[in-house]
Amino acid sequence: MRHRLKDVAERAGVSVKTVSNVVNGYAHVRPDTRARVEQAIAELNYRPNLSARNLRKGRTGVIALAVPELDIPYFAELARHVVTAAAGYDWTVLIDQTGGAREQERVVAAGIRDHLIDGLIFSPLALTAEDLAGGLDGTPMVLLGERIDQGPADHVVIDNVAAAREITAHLIGLGRRRIAAIGAQRTPEGASARLRLAGYTQALAAAGIDYDETLVAPAAAWHRADGAAAVRELVTNGVRPDAVFCFNDTLALGALRTLHEHGLRVPEEVAVAGFDDIEDGRFAMPTLTTVAPDKERIARLAVELLAGRLGGERDAPARELVAPYRLALRESTLGRG
């Protein structure tokens, strides 16, 4: 049986209003009265009706997280951290998948919010700043990723150029000179790919290594099969890298499979590095060296920005926060210690 405020009030011998004041943390309640109410709450195992409370405040208690693909482990892991961070505010998280399609992203940005959610955390691939500027209805939004820079909403990013430059410099520091880059994209949706390619190129230039177009392999999607196919094409065409930098970890897992199929030992003959630090990479054979964005921090920053907007900061200028990353160096570049 679910008890109501009235039941608590009768048990404590006070009014319903007094119980409501205690539940909502109002200070002007006598200590002895507060103690009786709290005892009654404990005895009845009373739980506040958060839905009713939120509706009285004009809130639903629900936020949304929209990502391109839940099949990409990075987004699934990020979603877990968002759910955890949101729980600290008693929020429920509605998760939507856009497929990276512009029309679906426009629906998410303009359609799912009306009377359903209090705020949106959104990682778009195809949407433009103009799309957002034309479709904002006042519902707070926090953007993730690189697609929309200097946009109309708060933004949480990592420094993709610096991270790619650092992981490429790690490979160069191991003596590798023919470093393939897997995952290049020239479409409007490929903002992350362009930034990671820029970091890769900068690291080569800093080391005095000429950029070689034959070592840059495109991938329309960043799945395991795409990584496997890209490396297979390089090897089949006689391109023999001594290292491979994949623009995410699922590409790298596919690359590891193809290298194994062709009898190329990792890391002795070909070192492999990825990006995202997904859990699968920690259990690959060999374990995967990767860029490790602080996904927990990204989620927490996004939720905190949303909470700030809901707490009275609606009219503040849009902010961009940069989350940290680190290199997770493992067997695919260092070998077994």
PDB file of C-alpha atoms in Angstrom, residues 58-332:
ATOM      1  CA  GLY A  58       5.713  23.097 -14.266  1.00  0.00           C
ATOM      2  CA  ARG A  59       8.291  20.340 -14.672  1.00  0.00           C
ATOM      3  CA  THR A  60       8.128  16.720 -15.784  1.00  0.00           C
ATOM      4  CA  GLY A  61      11.252  15.472 -13.995  1.00  0.00           C
ATOM      5  CA  VAL A  62      12.360  13.986 -17.336  1.00  0.00           C
ATOM      6  CA  ILE A  63      15.292  15.001 -19.534  1.00  0.00           C
ATOM      7  CA  ALA A  64      16.283  13.508 -22.867  1.00  0.00           C
ATOM      8  CA  LEU A  65      19.594  12.292 -24.225  1.00  0.00           C
ATOM      9  CA  ALA A  66      19.743  12.059 -28.026  1.00  0.00           C
ATOM     10  CA  VAL A  67      22.712  10.312 -29.645  1.00  0.00           C
ATOM     11  CA  PRO A  68      23.455   9.083 -33.182  1.00  0.00           C
ATOM     12  CA  GLU A  69      23.835   5.352 -32.502  1.00  0.00           C
ATOM     13  CA  LEU A  70      23.490   3.218 -29.416  1.00  0.00           C
ATOM     14  CA  ASP A  71      25.303   0.462 -31.343  1.00  0.00           C
ATOM     15  CA  ILE A  72      28.475   2.540 -30.901  1.00  0.00           C
ATOM     16  CA  PRO A  73      29.668   1.554 -27.412  1.00  0.00           C
ATOM     17  CA  TYR A  74      30.941   5.069 -26.670  1.00  0.00           C
ATOM     18  CA  PHE A  75      27.396   6.426 -26.746  1.00  0.00           C
ATOM     19  CA  ALA A  76      26.013   3.544 -24.706  1.00  0.00           C
ATOM     20  CA  GLU A  77      28.670   4.114 -22.044  1.00  0.00           C
ATOM     21  CA  LEU A  78      28.072   7.867 -22.117  1.00  0.00           C
ATOM     22  CA  ALA A  79      24.333   7.253 -21.671  1.00  0.00           C
ATOM     23  CA  ARG A  80      25.021   5.233 -18.530  1.00  0.00           C
ATOM     24  CA  HIS A  81      26.989   8.134 -17.052  1.00  0.00           C
ATOM     25  CA  VAL A  82      24.249  10.630 -17.974  1.00  0.00           C
ATOM     26  CA  VAL A  83      21.635   8.455 -16.236  1.00  0.00           C
ATOM     27  CA  THR A  84      23.843   8.293 -13.132  1.00  0.00           C
ATOM     28  CA  ALA A  85      24.463  12.044 -13.080  1.00  0.00           C
ATOM     29  CA  ALA A  86      20.778  12.814 -13.657  1.00  0.00           C
ATOM     30  CA  ALA A  87      19.773  10.593 -10.750  1.00  0.00           C
ATOM     31  CA  GLY A  88      21.424  13.121  -8.463  1.00  0.00           C
ATOM     32  CA  TYR A  89      18.661  15.536  -9.457  1.00  0.00           C
ATOM     33  CA  ASP A  90      15.890  12.910  -9.290  1.00  0.00           C
ATOM     34  CA  TRP A  91      15.587  13.101 -13.071  1.00  0.00           C
ATOM     35  CA  THR A  92      14.559  10.292 -15.375  1.00  0.00           C
ATOM     36  CA  VAL A  93      16.426  10.140 -18.701  1.00  0.00           C
ATOM     37  CA  LEU A  94      14.614   9.455 -21.969  1.00  0.00           C
ATOM     38  CA  ILE A  95      17.124   8.136 -24.521  1.00  0.00           C
ATOM     39  CA  ASP A  96      16.593   8.620 -28.257  1.00  0.00           C
ATOM     40  CA  GLN A  97      18.625   7.484 -31.265  1.00  0.00           C
ATOM     41  CA  THR A  98      18.772   9.737 -34.324  1.00  0.00           C
ATOM     42  CA  GLY A  99      20.911   7.702 -36.730  1.00  0.00           C
ATOM     43  CA  GLY A 100      22.770  10.920 -37.474  1.00  0.00           C
ATOM     44  CA  ALA A 101      20.031  11.877 -39.958  1.00  0.00           C
ATOM     45  CA  ARG A 102      19.308  15.573 -40.213  1.00  0.00           C
ATOM     46  CA  GLU A 103      15.532  15.239 -40.389  1.00  0.00           C
ATOM     47  CA  GLN A 104      15.420  12.994 -37.338  1.00  0.00           C
ATOM     48  CA  GLU A 105      17.748  15.325 -35.475  1.00  0.00           C
ATOM     49  CA  ARG A 106      15.441  18.235 -36.312  1.00  0.00           C
ATOM     50  CA  VAL A 107      12.512  16.256 -34.919  1.00  0.00           C
ATOM     51  CA  VAL A 108      14.446  15.632 -31.720  1.00  0.00           C
ATOM     52  CA  ALA A 109      15.485  19.265 -31.407  1.00  0.00           C
ATOM     53  CA  ALA A 110      12.032  20.689 -32.080  1.00  0.00           C
ATOM     54  CA  GLY A 111       9.474  17.977 -31.540  1.00  0.00           C
ATOM     55  CA  ILE A 112      10.054  15.692 -28.575  1.00  0.00           C
ATOM     56  CA  ARG A 113      10.397  18.502 -26.097  1.00  0.00           C
ATOM     57  CA  ASP A 114       6.927  20.009 -26.027  1.00  0.00           C
ATOM     58  CA  HIS A 115       5.404  19.268 -22.573  1.00  0.00           C
ATOM     59  CA  LEU A 116       7.416  16.051 -22.350  1.00  0.00           C
ATOM     60  CA  ILE A 117      10.918  16.908 -21.137  1.00  0.00           C
ATOM     61  CA  ASP A 118      12.538  19.629 -19.084  1.00  0.00           C
ATOM     62  CA  GLY A 119      15.797  19.657 -21.031  1.00  0.00           C
ATOM     63  CA  LEU A 120      17.823  17.945 -23.734  1.00  0.00           C
ATOM     64  CA  ILE A 121      21.398  16.680 -23.956  1.00  0.00           C
ATOM     65  CA  PHE A 122      22.080  16.266 -27.654  1.00  0.00           C
ATOM     66  CA  SER A 123      24.949  14.880 -29.743  1.00  0.00           C
ATOM     67  CA  PRO A 124      24.069  15.851 -33.341  1.00  0.00           C
ATOM     68  CA  LEU A 125      25.911  14.787 -36.489  1.00  0.00           C
ATOM     69  CA  ALA A 126      23.978  16.489 -39.283  1.00  0.00           C
ATOM     70  CA  LEU A 127      22.161  19.379 -37.620  1.00  0.00           C
ATOM     71  CA  THR A 128      23.415  22.927 -38.169  1.00  0.00           C
ATOM     72  CA  ALA A 129      23.501  25.943 -35.884  1.00  0.00           C
ATOM     73  CA  GLU A 130      20.877  27.507 -38.149  1.00  0.00           C
ATOM     74  CA  ASP A 131      18.587  24.512 -37.588  1.00  0.00           C
ATOM     75  CA  LEU A 132      18.838  25.004 -33.854  1.00  0.00           C
ATOM     76  CA  ALA A 133      18.480  28.765 -33.935  1.00  0.00           C
ATOM     77  CA  GLY A 134      15.272  28.412 -35.886  1.00  0.00           C
ATOM     78  CA  GLY A 135      13.806  25.663 -33.752  1.00  0.00           C
ATOM     79  CA  LEU A 136      14.610  26.542 -30.128  1.00  0.00           C
ATOM     80  CA  ASP A 137      11.477  26.891 -28.012  1.00  0.00           C
ATOM     81  CA  GLY A 138      13.084  27.873 -24.733  1.00  0.00           C
ATOM     82  CA  THR A 139      13.678  24.333 -23.483  1.00  0.00           C
ATOM     83  CA  PRO A 140      17.253  24.142 -22.146  1.00  0.00           C
ATOM     84  CA  MET A 141      19.681  22.196 -24.349  1.00  0.00           C
ATOM     85  CA  VAL A 142      23.282  21.078 -23.946  1.00  0.00           C
ATOM     86  CA  LEU A 143      25.225  19.996 -27.030  1.00  0.00           C
ATOM     87  CA  LEU A 144      27.905  17.298 -27.114  1.00  0.00           C
ATOM     88  CA  GLY A 145      30.484  16.667 -29.826  1.00  0.00           C
ATOM     89  CA  GLU A 146      31.931  18.853 -32.536  1.00  0.00           C
ATOM     90  CA  ARG A 147      29.198  19.227 -35.147  1.00  0.00           C
ATOM     91  CA  ILE A 148      27.939  22.629 -33.957  1.00  0.00           C
ATOM     92  CA  ASP A 149      30.592  25.076 -32.779  1.00  0.00           C
ATOM     93  CA  GLN A 150      29.767  28.482 -31.319  1.00  0.00           C
ATOM     94  CA  GLY A 151      26.090  27.546 -31.420  1.00  0.00           C
ATOM     95  CA  PRO A 152      23.051  28.854 -29.559  1.00  0.00           C
ATOM     96  CA  ALA A 153      23.266  26.367 -26.661  1.00  0.00           C
ATOM     97  CA  ASP A 154      25.663  25.233 -23.958  1.00  0.00           C
ATOM     98  CA  HIS A 155      28.323  22.841 -25.255  1.00  0.00           C
ATOM     99  CA  VAL A 156      30.593  20.165 -23.748  1.00  0.00           C
ATOM    100  CA  VAL A 157      33.559  19.007 -25.840  1.00  0.00           C
ATOM    101  CA  ILE A 158      36.998  17.470 -25.624  1.00  0.00           C
ATOM    102  CA  ASP A 159      40.003  18.768 -27.565  1.00  0.00           C
ATOM    103  CA  ASN A 160      39.920  16.276 -30.430  1.00  0.00           C
ATOM    104  CA  VAL A 161      42.838  17.874 -32.268  1.00  0.00           C
ATOM    105  CA  ALA A 162      45.125  17.760 -29.236  1.00  0.00           C
ATOM    106  CA  ALA A 163      44.072  14.209 -28.356  1.00  0.00           C
ATOM    107  CA  ALA A 164      44.682  12.919 -31.897  1.00  0.00           C
ATOM    108  CA  ARG A 165      48.004  14.731 -32.045  1.00  0.00           C
ATOM    109  CA  GLU A 166      49.053  13.173 -28.745  1.00  0.00           C
ATOM    110  CA  ILE A 167      48.137   9.595 -29.639  1.00  0.00           C
ATOM    111  CA  THR A 168      49.873   9.949 -33.028  1.00  0.00           C
ATOM    112  CA  ALA A 169      52.955  11.372 -31.290  1.00  0.00           C
ATOM    113  CA  HIS A 170      52.921   8.293 -29.036  1.00  0.00           C
ATOM    114  CA  LEU A 171      53.113   6.061 -32.104  1.00  0.00           C
ATOM    115  CA  ILE A 172      55.906   8.172 -33.586  1.00  0.00           C
ATOM    116  CA  GLY A 173      57.749   7.980 -30.288  1.00  0.00           C
ATOM    117  CA  LEU A 174      57.775   4.203 -30.641  1.00  0.00           C
ATOM    118  CA  GLY A 175      59.716   4.605 -33.893  1.00  0.00           C
ATOM    119  CA  ARG A 176      56.750   4.159 -36.225  1.00  0.00           C
ATOM    120  CA  ARG A 177      56.970   6.213 -39.415  1.00  0.00           C
ATOM    121  CA  ARG A 178      54.254   4.810 -41.693  1.00  0.00           C
ATOM    122  CA  ILE A 179      51.179   5.506 -39.623  1.00  0.00           C
ATOM    123  CA  ALA A 180      47.808   4.869 -41.227  1.00  0.00           C
ATOM    124  CA  ALA A 181      44.774   6.939 -40.251  1.00  0.00           C
ATOM    125  CA  ILE A 182      41.475   5.022 -40.368  1.00  0.00           C
ATOM    126  CA  GLY A 183      38.121   6.785 -40.362  1.00  0.00           C
ATOM    127  CA  ALA A 184      38.503   9.878 -42.525  1.00  0.00           C
ATOM    128  CA  GLN A 185      35.214  11.473 -43.574  1.00  0.00           C
ATOM    129  CA  ARG A 186      34.634  14.406 -45.904  1.00  0.00           C
ATOM    130  CA  THR A 187      30.887  14.758 -45.399  1.00  0.00           C
ATOM    131  CA  PRO A 188      29.326  17.544 -43.323  1.00  0.00           C
ATOM    132  CA  GLU A 189      28.635  14.963 -40.616  1.00  0.00           C
ATOM    133  CA  GLY A 190      32.342  14.153 -40.244  1.00  0.00           C
ATOM    134  CA  ALA A 191      33.339  16.958 -37.851  1.00  0.00           C
ATOM    135  CA  SER A 192      35.074  14.623 -35.386  1.00  0.00           C
ATOM    136  CA  ALA A 193      36.898  12.888 -38.228  1.00  0.00           C
ATOM    137  CA  ARG A 194      38.226  16.190 -39.566  1.00  0.00           C
ATOM    138  CA  LEU A 195      39.489  17.278 -36.174  1.00  0.00           C
ATOM    139  CA  ARG A 196      41.186  13.940 -35.500  1.00  0.00           C
ATOM    140  CA  LEU A 197      42.754  13.967 -38.959  1.00  0.00           C
ATOM    141  CA  ALA A 198      44.054  17.474 -38.245  1.00  0.00           C
ATOM    142  CA  GLY A 199      45.696  16.287 -35.029  1.00  0.00           C
ATOM    143  CA  TYR A 200      47.227  13.309 -36.823  1.00  0.00           C
ATOM    144  CA  THR A 201      48.592  15.601 -39.551  1.00  0.00           C
ATOM    145  CA  GLN A 202      50.031  18.041 -37.019  1.00  0.00           C
ATOM    146  CA  ALA A 203      51.872  15.261 -35.198  1.00  0.00           C
ATOM    147  CA  LEU A 204      53.416  14.025 -38.455  1.00  0.00           C
ATOM    148  CA  ALA A 205      54.547  17.540 -39.380  1.00  0.00           C
ATOM    149  CA  ALA A 206      56.050  18.129 -35.932  1.00  0.00           C
ATOM    150  CA  ALA A 207      58.107  14.954 -36.365  1.00  0.00           C
ATOM    151  CA  GLY A 208      59.210  15.810 -39.902  1.00  0.00           C
ATOM    152  CA  ILE A 209      57.194  12.984 -41.450  1.00  0.00           C
ATOM    153  CA  ASP A 210      55.614  13.684 -44.827  1.00  0.00           C
ATOM    154  CA  TYR A 211      51.848  13.302 -45.082  1.00  0.00           C
ATOM    155  CA  ASP A 212      51.031  10.297 -47.286  1.00  0.00           C
ATOM    156  CA  GLU A 213      47.521  10.240 -48.733  1.00  0.00           C
ATOM    157  CA  THR A 214      47.756   6.493 -49.386  1.00  0.00           C
ATOM    158  CA  LEU A 215      47.883   5.904 -45.626  1.00  0.00           C
ATOM    159  CA  VAL A 216      44.609   7.738 -44.966  1.00  0.00           C
ATOM    160  CA  ALA A 217      41.661   5.360 -45.259  1.00  0.00           C
ATOM    161  CA  PRO A 218      38.070   6.650 -45.283  1.00  0.00           C
ATOM    162  CA  ALA A 219      35.217   5.008 -43.406  1.00  0.00           C
ATOM    163  CA  ALA A 220      31.636   6.090 -44.010  1.00  0.00           C
ATOM    164  CA  ALA A 221      30.646   4.659 -40.629  1.00  0.00           C
ATOM    165  CA  TRP A 222      32.766   3.920 -37.576  1.00  0.00           C
ATOM    166  CA  HIS A 223      31.812   0.313 -36.911  1.00  0.00           C
ATOM    167  CA  ARG A 224      34.004  -2.787 -36.550  1.00  0.00           C
ATOM    168  CA  ALA A 225      33.266  -3.906 -40.097  1.00  0.00           C
ATOM    169  CA  ASP A 226      34.373  -0.533 -41.461  1.00  0.00           C
ATOM    170  CA  GLY A 227      37.692  -0.728 -39.629  1.00  0.00           C
ATOM    171  CA  ALA A 228      38.259  -4.261 -40.838  1.00  0.00           C
ATOM    172  CA  ALA A 229      37.429  -3.309 -44.440  1.00  0.00           C
ATOM    173  CA  ALA A 230      39.651  -0.209 -44.409  1.00  0.00           C
ATOM    174  CA  VAL A 231      42.710  -2.108 -43.235  1.00  0.00           C
ATOM    175  CA  ARG A 232      41.958  -4.968 -45.625  1.00  0.00           C
ATOM    176  CA  GLU A 233      41.938  -2.518 -48.516  1.00  0.00           C
ATOM    177  CA  LEU A 234      45.273  -1.026 -47.440  1.00  0.00           C
ATOM    178  CA  VAL A 235      46.939  -4.415 -47.188  1.00  0.00           C
ATOM    179  CA  THR A 236      45.384  -5.705 -50.413  1.00  0.00           C
ATOM    180  CA  ASN A 237      46.682  -2.631 -52.250  1.00  0.00           C
ATOM    181  CA  GLY A 238      50.188  -3.225 -50.964  1.00  0.00           C
ATOM    182  CA  VAL A 239      50.152  -0.376 -48.449  1.00  0.00           C
ATOM    183  CA  ARG A 240      52.027  -1.625 -45.396  1.00  0.00           C
ATOM    184  CA  PRO A 241      51.776   0.675 -42.386  1.00  0.00           C
ATOM    185  CA  ASP A 242      53.819   0.030 -39.278  1.00  0.00           C
ATOM    186  CA  ALA A 243      51.137   1.645 -37.127  1.00  0.00           C
ATOM    187  CA  VAL A 244      47.407   2.356 -37.385  1.00  0.00           C
ATOM    188  CA  PHE A 245      45.537   5.186 -35.676  1.00  0.00           C
ATOM    189  CA  CYS A 246      41.808   4.494 -35.797  1.00  0.00           C
ATOM    190  CA  PHE A 247      39.435   7.386 -35.148  1.00  0.00           C
ATOM    191  CA  ASN A 248      37.403   5.331 -32.704  1.00  0.00           C
ATOM    192  CA  ASP A 249      37.796   2.053 -30.855  1.00  0.00           C
ATOM    193  CA  THR A 250      35.258   0.057 -32.855  1.00  0.00           C
ATOM    194  CA  LEU A 251      37.237   0.806 -36.010  1.00  0.00           C
ATOM    195  CA  ALA A 252      40.340  -0.331 -34.139  1.00  0.00           C
ATOM    196  CA  LEU A 253      38.727  -3.619 -33.090  1.00  0.00           C
ATOM    197  CA  GLY A 254      37.912  -4.326 -36.737  1.00  0.00           C
ATOM    198  CA  ALA A 255      41.448  -3.380 -37.713  1.00  0.00           C
ATOM    199  CA  LEU A 256      42.882  -5.830 -35.177  1.00  0.00           C
ATOM    200  CA  ARG A 257      40.827  -8.623 -36.736  1.00  0.00           C
ATOM    201  CA  THR A 258      42.060  -7.929 -40.272  1.00  0.00           C
ATOM    202  CA  LEU A 259      45.683  -7.629 -39.181  1.00  0.00           C
ATOM    203  CA  HIS A 260      45.363 -11.011 -37.462  1.00  0.00           C
ATOM    204  CA  GLU A 261      43.812 -12.552 -40.575  1.00  0.00           C
ATOM    205  CA  HIS A 262      46.805 -11.370 -42.632  1.00  0.00           C
ATOM    206  CA  GLY A 263      49.325 -12.713 -40.157  1.00  0.00           C
ATOM    207  CA  LEU A 264      50.555  -9.268 -39.079  1.00  0.00           C
ATOM    208  CA  ARG A 265      51.575  -9.263 -35.430  1.00  0.00           C
ATOM    209  CA  VAL A 266      50.367  -6.463 -33.140  1.00  0.00           C
ATOM    210  CA  PRO A 267      52.292  -4.530 -31.968  1.00  0.00           C
ATOM    211  CA  GLU A 268      55.517  -6.110 -33.230  1.00  0.00           C
ATOM    212  CA  GLU A 269      54.803  -5.398 -36.901  1.00  0.00           C
ATOM    213  CA  VAL A 270      51.876  -2.982 -36.673  1.00  0.00           C
ATOM    214  CA  ALA A 271      50.999  -0.924 -33.600  1.00  0.00           C
ATOM    215  CA  VAL A 272      47.299  -0.064 -33.227  1.00  0.00           C
ATOM    216  CA  ALA A 273      45.667   2.816 -31.371  1.00  0.00           C
ATOM    217  CA  GLY A 274      42.035   3.870 -31.074  1.00  0.00           C
ATOM    218  CA  PHE A 275      39.915   6.610 -29.575  1.00  0.00           C
ATOM    219  CA  ASP A 276      37.123   6.490 -26.925  1.00  0.00           C
ATOM    220  CA  ASP A 277      38.353   3.878 -24.391  1.00  0.00           C
ATOM    221  CA  ILE A 278      35.333   1.598 -24.633  1.00  0.00           C
ATOM    222  CA  GLU A 279      35.217  -1.416 -22.355  1.00  0.00           C
ATOM    223  CA  ASP A 280      35.651  -3.898 -25.243  1.00  0.00           C
ATOM    224  CA  GLY A 281      39.120  -2.512 -25.900  1.00  0.00           C
ATOM    225  CA  ARG A 282      40.274  -3.442 -22.406  1.00  0.00           C
ATOM    226  CA  PHE A 283      39.469  -7.084 -23.135  1.00  0.00           C
ATOM    227  CA  ALA A 284      40.705  -7.292 -26.736  1.00  0.00           C
ATOM    228  CA  MET A 285      43.698  -9.459 -27.626  1.00  0.00           C
ATOM    229  CA  PRO A 286      45.913  -7.506 -27.371  1.00  0.00           C
ATOM    230  CA  THR A 287      44.367  -4.863 -25.133  1.00  0.00           C
ATOM    231  CA  LEU A 288      43.840  -1.612 -27.009  1.00  0.00           C
ATOM    232  CA  THR A 289      45.822   1.597 -26.612  1.00  0.00           C
ATOM    233  CA  THR A 290      43.397   4.496 -26.946  1.00  0.00           C
ATOM    234  CA  VAL A 291      42.473   8.074 -26.172  1.00  0.00           C
ATOM    235  CA  ALA A 292      40.281   7.984 -23.072  1.00  0.00           C
ATOM    236  CA  PRO A 293      37.845  10.907 -22.879  1.00  0.00           C
ATOM    237  CA  ASP A 294      36.516  11.368 -19.364  1.00  0.00           C
ATOM    238  CA  LYS A 295      32.979  10.193 -20.176  1.00  0.00           C
ATOM    239  CA  GLU A 296      31.845  10.506 -16.584  1.00  0.00           C
ATOM    240  CA  ARG A 297      33.017  14.125 -16.506  1.00  0.00           C
ATOM    241  CA  ILE A 298      31.377  14.875 -19.873  1.00  0.00           C
ATOM    242  CA  ALA A 299      28.065  13.533 -18.575  1.00  0.00           C
ATOM    243  CA  ARG A 300      28.339  15.370 -15.279  1.00  0.00           C
ATOM    244  CA  LEU A 301      29.184  18.689 -16.945  1.00  0.00           C
ATOM    245  CA  ALA A 302      26.246  18.324 -19.341  1.00  0.00           C
ATOM    246  CA  VAL A 303      23.803  17.539 -16.545  1.00  0.00           C
ATOM    247  CA  GLU A 304      25.147  20.379 -14.383  1.00  0.00           C
ATOM    248  CA  LEU A 305      24.763  22.839 -17.265  1.00  0.00           C
ATOM    249  CA  LEU A 306      21.184  21.679 -17.740  1.00  0.00           C
ATOM    250  CA  ALA A 307      20.487  21.995 -14.023  1.00  0.00           C
ATOM    251  CA  GLY A 308      21.862  25.534 -14.082  1.00  0.00           C
ATOM    252  CA  ARG A 309      19.514  26.505 -16.881  1.00  0.00           C
ATOM    253  CA  LEU A 310      16.561  24.981 -15.060  1.00  0.00           C
ATOM    254  CA  GLY A 311      17.630  26.711 -11.858  1.00  0.00           C
ATOM    255  CA  GLY A 312      17.408  30.274 -13.130  1.00  0.00           C
ATOM    256  CA  GLU A 313      20.298  30.715 -15.576  1.00  0.00           C
ATOM    257  CA  ARG A 314      18.147  30.592 -18.709  1.00  0.00           C
ATOM    258  CA  ASP A 315      19.283  33.970 -20.025  1.00  0.00           C
ATOM    259  CA  ALA A 316      23.035  33.545 -19.448  1.00  0.00           C
ATOM    260  CA  PRO A 317      25.244  33.425 -22.577  1.00  0.00           C
ATOM    261  CA  ALA A 318      25.911  29.976 -24.034  1.00  0.00           C
ATOM    262  CA  ARG A 319      28.952  28.323 -22.489  1.00  0.00           C
ATOM    263  CA  GLU A 320      31.490  25.849 -23.846  1.00  0.00           C
ATOM    264  CA  LEU A 321      33.195  23.544 -21.365  1.00  0.00           C
ATOM    265  CA  VAL A 322      36.160  21.335 -22.292  1.00  0.00           C
ATOM    266  CA  ALA A 323      36.311  17.938 -20.593  1.00  0.00           C
ATOM    267  CA  PRO A 324      39.661  16.211 -20.029  1.00  0.00           C
ATOM    268  CA  TYR A 325      41.077  13.126 -21.688  1.00  0.00           C
ATOM    269  CA  ARG A 326      44.105  10.914 -21.167  1.00  0.00           C
ATOM    270  CA  LEU A 327      46.041   8.310 -23.108  1.00  0.00           C
ATOM    271  CA  ALA A 328      45.406   4.732 -22.029  1.00  0.00           C
ATOM    272  CA  LEU A 329      48.553   2.921 -23.170  1.00  0.00           C
ATOM    273  CA  ARG A 330      48.138  -0.836 -23.505  1.00  0.00           C
ATOM    274  CA  GLU A 331      49.420  -3.915 -25.309  1.00  0.00           C
ATOM    275  CA  SER A 332      48.443  -2.946 -28.865  1.00  0.00           C
TER     276      SER A 332
END
